[in-house]
Coordinates of C-alpha atoms and ligand atoms in Angstrom, one line a residue:
M1318 CA 138.7 -75.1 -17.8
L1319 CA 138.9 -75.4 -14.0
T1320 CA 135.5 -75.6 -12.4
N1321 CA 134.8 -74.2 -8.9
E1322 CA 135.5 -77.8 -7.5
G1323 CA 138.8 -77.7 -9.4
F1324 CA 139.8 -74.5 -7.6
D1325 CA 138.6 -76.0 -4.3
L1326 CA 141.1 -78.8 -4.8
W1327 CA 143.8 -76.4 -5.7
A1328 CA 143.2 -73.9 -2.9
D1329 CA 145.4 -75.4 -0.2
D1330 CA 148.5 -75.7 -2.5
Y1331 CA 147.7 -72.6 -4.5
D1332 CA 150.2 -70.1 -2.8
E1333 CA 153.1 -72.6 -3.0
C1334 CA 152.4 -73.5 -6.6
V1335 CA 152.3 -69.8 -7.6
D1336 CA 155.5 -69.2 -5.7
I1337 CA 157.4 -71.9 -7.6
S1338 CA 156.3 -70.7 -11.0
D1339 CA 157.0 -67.1 -10.1
N1340 CA 160.5 -67.9 -8.6
N1341 CA 161.4 -69.9 -11.7
E1342 CA 160.2 -67.0 -13.9
S1343 CA 158.1 -69.4 -15.8
Y1344 CA 154.6 -69.3 -17.3
P1345 CA 152.0 -68.7 -16.1
F1346 CA 153.1 -66.9 -12.9
A1347 CA 156.3 -65.2 -14.0
G1348 CA 156.1 -61.7 -12.6
Y1349 CA 153.2 -62.5 -10.2
K1350 CA 154.7 -60.8 -7.1
I1351 CA 155.7 -57.7 -9.1
V1352 CA 152.2 -57.5 -10.5
L1353 CA 150.5 -57.7 -7.1
N1354 CA 153.0 -55.4 -5.5
E1355 CA 152.5 -52.7 -8.2
I1356 CA 148.7 -52.9 -7.8
Y1357 CA 149.0 -52.8 -4.0
N1358 CA 151.3 -49.7 -4.1
R1359 CA 149.1 -47.8 -6.5
I1360 CA 146.0 -48.4 -4.4
L1361 CA 147.8 -47.3 -1.2
N1362 CA 149.4 -44.2 -2.9
A1363 CA 146.0 -43.1 -4.2
S1364 CA 144.5 -43.6 -0.7
Y1365 CA 141.7 -45.7 -2.1
K1366 CA 139.4 -47.1 0.5
N1367 CA 136.7 -49.4 -1.0
I1368 CA 138.2 -52.2 -2.9
L1369 CA 136.5 -55.0 -4.8
D1370 CA 138.5 -58.1 -5.8
I1371 CA 137.3 -60.4 -8.5
G1372 CA 138.4 -64.0 -8.1
F1373 CA 140.4 -63.2 -5.0
G1374 CA 141.6 -66.7 -4.4
T1375 CA 143.4 -67.1 -1.1
G1376 CA 143.3 -63.3 -0.7
T1377 CA 147.1 -62.7 -1.2
L1378 CA 146.7 -59.1 -2.4
I1379 CA 143.5 -58.0 -0.6
F1380 CA 144.8 -59.3 2.8
R1381 CA 147.6 -56.7 2.6
L1382 CA 145.1 -54.0 1.8
Y1383 CA 142.8 -55.2 4.6
Q1384 CA 145.7 -54.8 7.0
Q1385 CA 146.1 -51.2 5.8
G1386 CA 142.5 -50.5 6.7
C1387 CA 140.8 -50.8 3.3
N1388 CA 137.2 -52.0 3.1
I1389 CA 137.4 -55.2 1.2
Y1390 CA 134.7 -56.7 -1.0
G1391 CA 135.1 -59.8 -3.2
Q1392 CA 133.6 -62.4 -5.4
D1393 CA 134.9 -65.9 -6.1
F1394 CA 133.2 -69.2 -6.9
S1395 CA 135.4 -71.6 -4.9
E1396 CA 134.1 -72.3 -1.4
R1397 CA 137.5 -73.4 -0.3
M1398 CA 139.3 -70.2 -1.5
I1399 CA 136.6 -68.2 0.2
D1400 CA 137.1 -70.1 3.5
I1401 CA 140.9 -69.4 3.4
A1402 CA 140.5 -65.7 2.5
Q1403 CA 137.7 -65.1 5.0
K1404 CA 139.7 -66.6 7.9
K1405 CA 142.5 -64.1 7.1
M1406 CA 140.0 -61.2 6.8
P1407 CA 137.0 -61.7 9.1
E1408 CA 135.5 -58.2 8.3
A1409 CA 135.8 -58.6 4.5
K1410 CA 132.5 -58.9 2.5
L1411 CA 133.3 -62.0 0.4
Y1412 CA 130.6 -63.6 -1.7
N1413 CA 130.3 -66.8 -3.6
G1414 CA 129.3 -66.3 -7.3
D1415 CA 130.3 -67.2 -10.8
I1416 CA 131.5 -64.1 -12.6
S1417 CA 130.2 -65.5 -15.9
N1418 CA 126.8 -64.4 -14.5
G1419 CA 128.1 -61.0 -13.4
L1420 CA 128.4 -59.6 -9.9
V1421 CA 126.2 -60.9 -7.1
E1422 CA 123.4 -58.5 -5.9
A1423 CA 125.1 -57.6 -2.7
L1424 CA 128.1 -56.2 -4.6
L1425 CA 126.0 -54.3 -7.1
E1426 CA 124.8 -52.2 -4.2
H1427 CA 128.2 -50.5 -3.8
K1428 CA 130.6 -48.3 -5.7
Y1429 CA 134.3 -48.9 -5.4
D1430 CA 137.5 -46.8 -5.6
A1431 CA 139.4 -49.7 -7.1
I1432 CA 138.3 -53.0 -8.7
I1433 CA 141.1 -55.5 -9.0
A1434 CA 141.2 -58.8 -10.8
T1435 CA 144.5 -60.7 -10.7
Y1436 CA 144.8 -64.0 -12.6
S1437 CA 141.1 -64.5 -12.7
L1438 CA 139.6 -62.9 -15.8
H1439 CA 141.4 -65.3 -18.2
H1440 CA 138.8 -67.8 -17.2
L1441 CA 136.2 -65.8 -19.2
T1442 CA 136.1 -65.8 -23.0
D1443 CA 136.8 -62.5 -24.6
S1444 CA 133.2 -61.7 -25.3
K1445 CA 132.3 -62.5 -21.6
K1446 CA 135.3 -60.3 -20.5
V1447 CA 133.9 -57.4 -22.5
T1448 CA 130.4 -57.8 -21.0
F1449 CA 131.7 -58.2 -17.5
L1450 CA 134.2 -55.3 -17.7
K1451 CA 131.5 -53.0 -19.0
S1452 CA 129.3 -53.9 -16.0
L1453 CA 132.3 -53.3 -13.6
L1454 CA 132.9 -49.8 -15.0
K1455 CA 129.4 -48.9 -13.8
Q1456 CA 130.4 -49.8 -10.2
L1457 CA 133.4 -47.4 -10.2
D1458 CA 133.2 -44.3 -8.0
E1459 CA 134.5 -40.9 -9.3
N1460 CA 138.3 -41.1 -10.1
A1461 CA 138.2 -44.8 -9.6
V1462 CA 140.1 -47.5 -11.5
I1463 CA 140.1 -51.1 -12.6
Y1464 CA 143.4 -52.9 -12.3
I1465 CA 143.8 -56.3 -14.0
G1466 CA 147.0 -58.2 -13.4
D1467 CA 147.2 -61.3 -15.5
V1468 CA 148.8 -63.3 -18.2
A1469 CA 148.4 -60.7 -20.9
F1470 CA 149.9 -59.4 -24.1
E1471 CA 150.1 -56.1 -26.0
N1472 CA 149.2 -57.9 -29.3
R1473 CA 148.5 -61.3 -30.9
I1474 CA 152.2 -61.5 -32.1
E1475 CA 153.4 -61.4 -28.5
H1476 CA 150.7 -63.8 -27.4
D1477 CA 151.7 -66.3 -30.1
K1478 CA 155.4 -65.9 -29.4
C1479 CA 154.9 -66.8 -25.7
M1480 CA 152.5 -69.7 -26.6
K1481 CA 155.2 -71.1 -28.9
K1482 CA 157.9 -70.8 -26.3
V1483 CA 155.8 -72.4 -23.6
G1484 CA 154.8 -75.3 -25.8
D1485 CA 152.9 -78.2 -24.2
E1486 CA 152.6 -76.3 -20.9
W1487 CA 150.4 -73.7 -22.5
D1488 CA 146.8 -73.9 -21.1
K1489 CA 144.5 -74.0 -24.1
D1490 CA 141.4 -73.6 -21.9
E1491 CA 142.4 -70.1 -20.8
F1492 CA 141.7 -66.9 -22.7
Y1493 CA 144.5 -64.3 -22.1
F1494 CA 144.1 -60.6 -22.7
V1495 CA 145.4 -59.3 -26.0
V1496 CA 145.1 -55.6 -25.3
N1497 CA 145.2 -54.1 -28.7
E1498 CA 142.2 -56.3 -29.6
M1499 CA 140.3 -55.3 -26.4
K1500 CA 140.9 -51.7 -27.3
A1501 CA 138.1 -52.0 -29.9
Y1502 CA 135.8 -52.1 -26.9
F1503 CA 137.8 -50.0 -24.4
P1504 CA 139.9 -47.5 -26.4
D1505 CA 141.5 -46.1 -23.2
M1506 CA 142.7 -49.4 -21.9
K1507 CA 146.4 -49.2 -20.9
F1508 CA 148.9 -52.1 -20.8
E1509 CA 152.2 -52.4 -18.9
K1510 CA 154.3 -55.4 -19.6
I1511 CA 155.8 -56.9 -16.4
S1512 CA 157.3 -60.2 -17.5
E1513 CA 157.4 -62.4 -20.6
C1514 CA 153.8 -63.4 -19.9
A1515 CA 152.3 -61.0 -17.4
G1516 CA 151.2 -57.4 -17.4
I1517 CA 149.0 -54.8 -15.7
I1518 CA 145.9 -53.5 -17.5
T1519 CA 144.4 -50.3 -16.3
L1520 CA 140.9 -49.2 -17.2
K1521 CA 139.0 -46.0 -16.1
K1522 CA 135.5 -44.8 -16.7
Ligands
LIG32 C1 144.4 -68.3 -10.5 S1 143.3 -67.9 -9.1 C2 143.8 -66.2 -8.8 C3 143.7 -65.9 -7.3 C4 144.2 -64.5 -6.9 N1 143.4 -63.4 -7.5 C5 145.6 -64.3 -7.1 O1 146.0 -63.3 -7.8 O2 146.4 -65.2 -6.7 C6 141.8 -67.6 -9.9 C7 140.7 -67.4 -8.9 O3 139.5 -67.0 -9.7 C8 138.4 -67.8 -9.2 N2 137.5 -67.9 -10.4 C9 137.8 -68.6 -11.6 N3 136.8 -68.6 -12.4 C10 135.8 -67.9 -11.7 C11 134.4 -67.6 -12.0 N4 133.9 -68.0 -13.2 N5 133.7 -67.0 -11.1 C12 134.2 -66.6 -9.9 N6 135.5 -66.9 -9.6 C13 136.2 -67.5 -10.5 C14 139.0 -69.1 -8.7 O4 138.1 -69.7 -7.8 C15 140.3 -68.6 -8.1 O5 140.1 -68.3 -6.8

């Protein structure tokens, strides 16, 4: 499991590393750009204004929304990732905090039109994901939505099929969404498969 210091060390090479994996259509980032583009387009088409990004990293997705005039909020626990993102988006409200402990106080004071989490929630165990997602649902405004883009699968069979194919490269410290299992807690959770290992999960109040 990568710690915040691990992400600090990764931060400067992160974008390049993701690009290589996505361009090679290989786990874990196969489909990354499509996932981010889809979420970006849906938020713009809905004219959502207040956006919270969980584990925003270098700010790849929210920077584009920031340029479109959205109010950007975010939480991440890597100081270096925050530095990089904040330089791109001086007006964004970005906070340092471990999502295992929930949202930081300052973010709990707002409601959001969209909460996004791309490639970040797999760092939480399933039971922590459930607790955290339930808390995020309370922060949604009317007609608002949570978009999760991540390594994710419709069911355990798909998950295990991908794990077998990836072999030694599979990261055993990460906990990927298996959507039909999460539906026990969020019956309306929706999954769209984007690549062999990635998908978009949608959750509403
Ligand atoms: C793989 S990167 C994804 C970055 C970005 N969302 C993207 O799509 O490229 C995961 C991000 O989540 C953050 N993260 C991981 N675990 C976290 C935790 N427990 N609390 C807060 N941030 C966390 C990392 O610091 C990193 O910036």
